[in-house]
């Protein structure tokens, strides 16, 4: 596989997903960036905006297995990762895999589970493996987690700690569709569910191969310096308590490399960095206090930093 083939793969997936998902091209792009880089996505949205349908559509298009976990306060870590149980028939312990042993996992309302259960996802997301009773098991490849949380309801929730937020490559939201898209949704789902008829257009093996070669996209030293300048600006910003870590800068570079391929380029430009900065970095900083309207303070700070940071000449 060549770098140019990744663009063709992405085009096929986007075209297929668009048969079900209406007016969300940017979200589709961000999800594909996560999948190819081996990252994960956090969707902060109110119920009913299509998060589950979106995850199922991506899985169906990739010929990948899909599982959904409904996070609740009584969910146990073993409900996520799996458990060794004693089989009387075989007179020994047998491993029963949890839902994380799938290619695509929807962790619905992840902030409703206790910190102990939330932490059970950390090793899965970062190491792509699960350790149970001292035995380590590799997860399927590709492995992609879409987690959701409701920004409106806070009663009975456990906010994700910074360490776990940092495991998500991208944080974004589906948002409500506009009027035209809403009408298209009604027409599309009026008589049948297009998801039921959706066929896979890309194999899991092709995604794995794309994940191995996207890093060949050229990133000049000036672009690297631009990324570092943005990160350092978050650490010095008067409105930030904790700035972007080295893991954040690496994530921004990787996401920008795949975005360049989505734009039919084999090199990263400042526009790629600008486009990916807020989705990749906004949730990795801890703002001081609250903004006037208390909405996306991290994103506003990142956008402010982008305006003030010198852009390298191409």
Tab-separated table of C-alpha atoms in Angstrom:
chain	number	residue	atom	x	y	z
A	1	UNK	CA	0.000	0.000	0.000
A	2	UNK	CA	1.188	3.510	-0.914
A	3	UNK	CA	0.346	6.777	0.846
A	4	UNK	CA	-1.989	7.726	-1.985
A	5	UNK	CA	-4.012	4.556	-1.389
A	6	UNK	CA	-5.014	5.809	2.070
A	7	UNK	CA	-6.873	8.691	0.448
A	8	UNK	CA	-8.784	6.234	-1.738
A	9	UNK	CA	-9.665	4.098	1.287
A	10	UNK	CA	-10.911	7.129	3.193
A	11	UNK	CA	-12.983	8.272	0.202
A	12	UNK	CA	-14.712	4.887	-0.011
A	13	UNK	CA	-15.504	4.896	3.702
A	14	UNK	CA	-16.833	8.460	3.667
A	15	UNK	CA	-19.013	7.746	0.658
A	16	UNK	CA	-20.436	4.658	2.344
A	17	UNK	CA	-21.012	6.327	5.730
A	18	UNK	CA	-22.769	9.226	3.996
A	19	UNK	CA	-25.502	6.801	2.908
A	20	UNK	CA	-26.618	6.772	6.552
A	21	UNK	CA	-25.113	9.811	8.280
A	22	UNK	CA	-26.273	13.176	6.926
A	23	UNK	CA	-24.324	16.452	7.037
A	24	UNK	CA	-21.504	15.301	9.334
A	25	UNK	CA	-18.507	15.171	6.988
A	26	UNK	CA	-16.185	16.813	9.514
A	27	UNK	CA	-17.082	14.271	12.225
A	28	UNK	CA	-16.530	11.424	9.762
A	29	UNK	CA	-13.093	12.838	8.908
A	30	UNK	CA	-12.168	13.119	12.591
A	31	UNK	CA	-13.254	9.535	13.273
A	32	UNK	CA	-11.180	8.228	10.362
A	33	UNK	CA	-8.184	10.211	11.591
A	34	UNK	CA	-8.603	8.489	14.964
A	35	UNK	CA	-8.920	5.030	13.437
A	36	UNK	CA	-5.875	5.346	11.181
A	37	UNK	CA	-3.657	6.820	13.908
A	38	UNK	CA	-4.849	4.240	16.436
A	39	UNK	CA	-6.479	6.923	18.590
A	40	UNK	CA	-9.890	7.250	20.220
A	41	UNK	CA	-12.738	9.778	20.155
A	42	UNK	CA	-14.801	11.415	22.890
A	43	UNK	CA	-18.202	12.755	21.821
A	44	UNK	CA	-19.780	15.202	24.254
A	45	UNK	CA	-23.408	15.438	23.208
A	46	UNK	CA	-26.990	15.319	24.398
A	47	UNK	CA	-28.944	12.084	23.761
A	48	UNK	CA	-30.521	11.474	20.373
A	49	UNK	CA	-27.952	13.128	18.127
A	50	UNK	CA	-26.991	9.889	16.372
A	51	UNK	CA	-23.878	8.773	18.253
A	52	UNK	CA	-24.782	5.075	18.305
A	53	UNK	CA	-25.902	5.065	14.665
A	54	UNK	CA	-22.674	6.840	13.735
A	55	UNK	CA	-20.517	4.237	15.520
A	56	UNK	CA	-22.452	1.338	13.985
A	57	UNK	CA	-22.147	2.869	10.518
A	58	UNK	CA	-18.382	3.228	10.820
A	59	UNK	CA	-18.103	-0.380	12.006
A	60	UNK	CA	-20.304	-1.679	9.185
A	61	UNK	CA	-18.284	0.232	6.577
A	62	UNK	CA	-15.000	-1.228	7.851
A	63	UNK	CA	-16.108	-4.842	8.113
A	64	UNK	CA	-15.251	-4.634	11.803
A	65	UNK	CA	-16.862	-6.085	14.909
A	66	UNK	CA	-18.823	-3.638	17.056
A	67	UNK	CA	-19.953	-3.663	20.698
A	68	UNK	CA	-21.750	-1.078	22.794
A	69	UNK	CA	-21.215	-0.677	26.546
A	70	UNK	CA	-23.823	1.269	28.515
A	71	UNK	CA	-21.873	2.747	31.418
A	72	UNK	CA	-23.810	2.898	34.701
A	73	UNK	CA	-22.769	3.359	38.359
A	74	UNK	CA	-23.082	-0.395	39.012
A	75	UNK	CA	-20.949	-1.446	36.027
A	76	UNK	CA	-17.902	-3.445	37.105
A	77	UNK	CA	-14.451	-3.485	35.464
A	78	UNK	CA	-14.978	-7.161	34.608
A	79	UNK	CA	-18.130	-6.193	32.695
A	80	UNK	CA	-15.846	-4.212	30.395
A	81	UNK	CA	-12.730	-6.340	30.090
A	82	UNK	CA	-14.016	-9.860	30.717
A	83	UNK	CA	-13.609	-12.429	33.464
A	84	UNK	CA	-12.226	-15.873	34.222
A	85	UNK	CA	-15.042	-18.138	35.395
A	86	UNK	CA	-14.985	-21.719	36.611
A	87	UNK	CA	-16.510	-24.194	34.165
A	88	UNK	CA	-17.877	-27.238	35.991
A	89	UNK	CA	-18.189	-29.040	32.672
A	90	UNK	CA	-14.480	-28.683	31.873
A	91	UNK	CA	-13.315	-28.528	35.522
A	92	UNK	CA	-11.133	-25.486	34.944
A	93	UNK	CA	-11.237	-21.712	34.541
A	94	UNK	CA	-12.374	-20.349	31.191
A	95	UNK	CA	-11.952	-16.786	29.994
A	96	UNK	CA	-15.099	-14.985	28.926
A	97	UNK	CA	-14.029	-11.918	26.899
A	98	UNK	CA	-15.688	-8.579	27.579
A	99	UNK	CA	-17.003	-6.139	24.975
A	100	UNK	CA	-13.591	-4.459	24.587
A	101	UNK	CA	-12.541	-7.487	22.535
A	102	UNK	CA	-14.057	-5.870	19.448
A	103	UNK	CA	-12.687	-3.597	16.742
A	104	UNK	CA	-15.000	-0.685	17.502
A	105	UNK	CA	-16.406	-0.070	20.975
A	106	UNK	CA	-19.050	2.512	21.857
A	107	UNK	CA	-18.613	3.480	25.511
A	108	UNK	CA	-21.955	5.193	26.054
A	109	UNK	CA	-22.173	7.772	28.860
A	110	UNK	CA	-18.744	6.840	30.134
A	111	UNK	CA	-18.893	9.462	32.899
A	112	UNK	CA	-21.764	7.589	34.597
A	113	UNK	CA	-19.465	4.756	35.677
A	114	UNK	CA	-17.319	4.849	38.818
A	115	UNK	CA	-13.643	5.873	38.537
A	116	UNK	CA	-12.640	2.242	39.119
A	117	UNK	CA	-14.588	1.100	36.050
A	118	UNK	CA	-13.443	4.099	34.015
A	119	UNK	CA	-9.826	3.205	34.784
A	120	UNK	CA	-10.388	-0.299	33.410
A	121	UNK	CA	-10.568	1.344	29.987
A	122	UNK	CA	-7.154	3.026	30.358
A	123	UNK	CA	-4.969	0.012	29.616
A	124	UNK	CA	-7.311	-1.013	26.801
A	125	UNK	CA	-7.134	2.388	25.101
A	126	UNK	CA	-3.450	3.112	25.582
A	127	UNK	CA	-1.785	-0.306	25.481
A	128	UNK	CA	-4.323	-2.130	23.240
A	129	UNK	CA	-4.271	-5.014	25.680
A	130	UNK	CA	-6.051	-6.323	28.797
A	131	UNK	CA	-4.446	-7.922	31.856
A	132	UNK	CA	-6.723	-10.212	33.876
A	133	UNK	CA	-5.467	-12.391	36.733
A	134	UNK	CA	-1.887	-11.748	35.655
A	135	UNK	CA	-2.447	-12.832	32.054
A	136	UNK	CA	-2.190	-10.262	29.271
A	137	UNK	CA	-4.363	-10.556	26.179
A	138	UNK	CA	-3.999	-8.454	23.043
A	139	UNK	CA	-7.039	-6.662	21.694
A	140	UNK	CA	-8.226	-6.874	18.108
A	141	UNK	CA	-6.709	-4.600	15.472
A	142	UNK	CA	-7.849	-2.053	14.592
A	143	UNK	CA	-9.165	-0.997	17.996
A	144	UNK	CA	-11.212	2.189	18.194
A	145	UNK	CA	-13.189	3.526	21.165
A	146	UNK	CA	-15.954	6.103	20.730
A	147	UNK	CA	-16.929	7.317	24.188
A	148	UNK	CA	-19.849	9.637	24.865
A	149	UNK	CA	-20.891	11.847	27.726
A	150	UNK	CA	-23.862	14.145	28.284
A	151	UNK	CA	-22.710	17.737	28.979
A	152	UNK	CA	-26.094	18.740	30.406
A	153	UNK	CA	-26.781	16.068	33.046
A	154	UNK	CA	-24.222	16.088	35.869
A	155	UNK	CA	-26.228	14.408	38.618
A	156	UNK	CA	-24.902	10.936	39.339
A	157	UNK	CA	-21.858	11.322	37.068
A	158	UNK	CA	-18.117	10.989	37.678
A	159	UNK	CA	-16.103	13.494	35.597
A	160	UNK	CA	-13.281	11.893	33.638
A	161	UNK	CA	-9.869	12.605	35.207
A	162	UNK	CA	-7.246	14.401	33.151
A	163	UNK	CA	-5.245	11.171	32.775
A	164	UNK	CA	-8.165	9.505	31.020
A	165	UNK	CA	-9.114	12.529	28.925
A	166	UNK	CA	-5.551	12.497	27.611
A	167	UNK	CA	-6.167	9.001	26.206
A	168	UNK	CA	-8.602	10.434	23.677
A	169	UNK	CA	-6.956	11.704	20.523
A	170	UNK	CA	-9.952	13.891	19.691
A	171	UNK	CA	-12.850	15.395	21.602
A	172	UNK	CA	-15.752	16.831	19.632
A	173	UNK	CA	-19.549	16.764	19.357
A	174	UNK	CA	-22.095	15.646	16.768
A	175	UNK	CA	-24.328	18.655	17.333
A	176	UNK	CA	-27.841	19.160	16.024
A	177	UNK	CA	-28.302	18.979	12.234
A	178	UNK	CA	-29.370	22.042	10.282
A	179	UNK	CA	-32.833	22.304	8.716
A	180	UNK	CA	-31.876	20.800	5.353
A	181	UNK	CA	-30.019	17.891	6.966
A	182	UNK	CA	-32.941	17.262	9.322
A	183	UNK	CA	-35.323	16.959	6.368
A	184	UNK	CA	-32.880	14.618	4.604
A	185	UNK	CA	-32.766	12.427	7.729
A	186	UNK	CA	-36.559	12.158	7.817
A	187	UNK	CA	-36.682	11.237	4.125
A	188	UNK	CA	-33.850	8.723	4.422
A	189	UNK	CA	-35.318	6.900	7.440
A	190	UNK	CA	-38.988	7.276	6.475
A	191	UNK	CA	-39.526	3.774	5.116
A	192	UNK	CA	-36.458	1.769	6.147
A	193	UNK	CA	-33.154	1.891	7.976
A	194	UNK	CA	-30.297	2.384	5.477
A	195	UNK	CA	-27.849	1.034	8.064
A	196	UNK	CA	-29.395	-2.438	7.711
A	197	UNK	CA	-28.462	-2.484	4.017
A	198	UNK	CA	-24.952	-1.078	4.419
A	199	UNK	CA	-22.083	-3.233	3.148
A	200	UNK	CA	-18.430	-3.125	4.161
A	201	UNK	CA	-16.158	-1.339	1.683
A	202	UNK	CA	-12.808	-1.669	3.481
A	203	UNK	CA	-11.307	-4.587	5.386
A	204	UNK	CA	-9.784	-4.402	8.839
A	205	UNK	CA	-6.475	-5.504	7.307
A	206	UNK	CA	-6.438	-2.456	5.009
A	207	UNK	CA	-6.969	-0.145	7.984
A	208	UNK	CA	-4.114	-1.836	9.852
A	209	UNK	CA	-1.844	-1.397	6.834
A	210	UNK	CA	-2.799	2.278	6.550
A	211	UNK	CA	-1.966	2.700	10.245
A	212	UNK	CA	1.538	1.427	9.594
A	213	UNK	CA	2.438	3.797	6.742
A	214	UNK	CA	0.657	7.126	7.421
A	215	UNK	CA	3.699	8.244	9.448
A	216	UNK	CA	5.604	8.598	6.148
A	217	UNK	CA	3.719	11.858	5.507
A	218	UNK	CA	6.363	14.593	5.551
A	219	UNK	CA	6.493	16.954	8.523
A	220	UNK	CA	9.086	19.709	8.089
A	221	UNK	CA	11.109	21.054	10.993
A	222	UNK	CA	9.292	24.392	10.702
A	223	UNK	CA	5.953	22.621	11.146
A	224	UNK	CA	7.311	20.729	14.155
A	225	UNK	CA	8.465	24.024	15.664
A	226	UNK	CA	4.993	25.475	15.002
A	227	UNK	CA	3.413	22.596	16.947
A	228	UNK	CA	5.811	23.107	19.862
A	229	UNK	CA	5.196	26.874	19.886
A	230	UNK	CA	1.446	26.257	20.203
A	231	UNK	CA	1.980	23.784	23.037
A	232	UNK	CA	4.371	26.106	24.894
A	233	UNK	CA	1.886	28.955	24.521
A	234	UNK	CA	-0.723	26.878	26.384
A	235	UNK	CA	1.729	26.407	29.257
A	236	UNK	CA	2.372	30.160	29.506
A	237	UNK	CA	-1.220	31.336	28.929
A	238	UNK	CA	-2.631	33.345	31.830
A	239	UNK	CA	-5.953	31.517	31.614
A	240	UNK	CA	-4.483	28.002	31.731
A	241	UNK	CA	-3.673	26.062	34.893
A	242	UNK	CA	-2.108	23.070	33.082
A	243	UNK	CA	-0.929	23.188	29.464
A	244	UNK	CA	-0.436	20.635	26.693
A	245	UNK	CA	1.930	17.737	27.428
A	246	UNK	CA	4.454	16.171	24.998
A	247	UNK	CA	1.857	13.444	24.346
A	248	UNK	CA	-0.477	16.202	23.136
A	249	UNK	CA	2.090	17.573	20.674
A	250	UNK	CA	2.722	14.085	19.308
A	251	UNK	CA	-1.012	13.527	18.914
A	252	UNK	CA	-1.377	16.815	17.040
A	253	UNK	CA	1.395	15.852	14.621
A	254	UNK	CA	-0.093	12.406	13.936
A	255	UNK	CA	-3.604	13.746	13.416
A	256	UNK	CA	-2.275	16.424	11.044
A	257	UNK	CA	-0.424	13.801	9.009
A	258	UNK	CA	-3.624	11.870	8.348
A	259	UNK	CA	-5.559	15.068	7.635
A	260	UNK	CA	-2.976	15.901	4.979
A	261	UNK	CA	-3.738	12.549	3.308
A	262	UNK	CA	-7.472	13.324	3.480
A	263	UNK	CA	-6.666	16.501	1.530
A	264	UNK	CA	-4.660	14.515	-1.065
A	265	UNK	CA	-1.266	15.702	0.160
A	266	UNK	CA	1.791	13.791	1.367
A	267	UNK	CA	3.083	16.691	3.491
A	268	UNK	CA	1.677	18.623	6.440
A	269	UNK	CA	0.875	22.333	6.125
A	270	UNK	CA	0.070	24.955	8.796
A	271	UNK	CA	-3.594	24.641	7.793
A	272	UNK	CA	-3.562	21.013	8.916
A	273	UNK	CA	-2.199	22.058	12.312
A	274	UNK	CA	-4.802	24.823	12.662
A	275	UNK	CA	-7.659	22.499	11.723
A	276	UNK	CA	-6.624	19.793	14.198
A	277	UNK	CA	-5.428	21.979	17.093
A	278	UNK	CA	-8.787	22.480	18.848
A	279	UNK	CA	-10.122	18.886	18.487
A	280	UNK	CA	-6.791	17.430	19.646
A	281	UNK	CA	-5.615	19.934	22.267
A	282	UNK	CA	-8.646	21.677	23.808
A	283	UNK	CA	-9.511	18.807	26.182
A	284	UNK	CA	-5.868	18.381	27.228
A	285	UNK	CA	-5.581	21.761	28.967
A	286	UNK	CA	-7.068	22.774	32.316
A	287	UNK	CA	-8.409	26.353	32.178
A	288	UNK	CA	-8.400	28.590	35.236
A	289	UNK	CA	-11.898	29.342	36.472
A	290	UNK	CA	-14.822	29.594	34.056
A	291	UNK	CA	-15.545	31.679	30.985
A	292	UNK	CA	-18.500	34.075	30.884
A	293	UNK	CA	-20.801	31.523	29.246
A	294	UNK	CA	-18.889	28.446	30.480
A	295	UNK	CA	-18.881	26.839	27.012
A	296	UNK	CA	-15.792	25.177	25.512
A	297	UNK	CA	-13.230	27.302	27.375
A	298	UNK	CA	-10.383	25.071	26.169
A	299	UNK	CA	-11.376	25.472	22.523
A	300	UNK	CA	-11.564	29.254	22.875
A	301	UNK	CA	-8.109	29.374	24.444
A	302	UNK	CA	-6.615	27.226	21.668
A	303	UNK	CA	-8.202	29.406	18.973
A	304	UNK	CA	-6.858	32.500	20.731
A	305	UNK	CA	-3.362	30.985	20.808
A	306	UNK	CA	-3.560	30.114	17.086
A	307	UNK	CA	-4.330	33.751	16.303
A	308	UNK	CA	-1.281	34.933	18.229
A	309	UNK	CA	1.249	32.272	17.161
A	310	UNK	CA	3.424	33.039	14.146
A	311	UNK	CA	2.684	30.765	11.181
A	312	UNK	CA	5.707	29.288	9.344
A	313	UNK	CA	6.126	30.263	5.715
A	314	UNK	CA	5.412	27.395	3.295
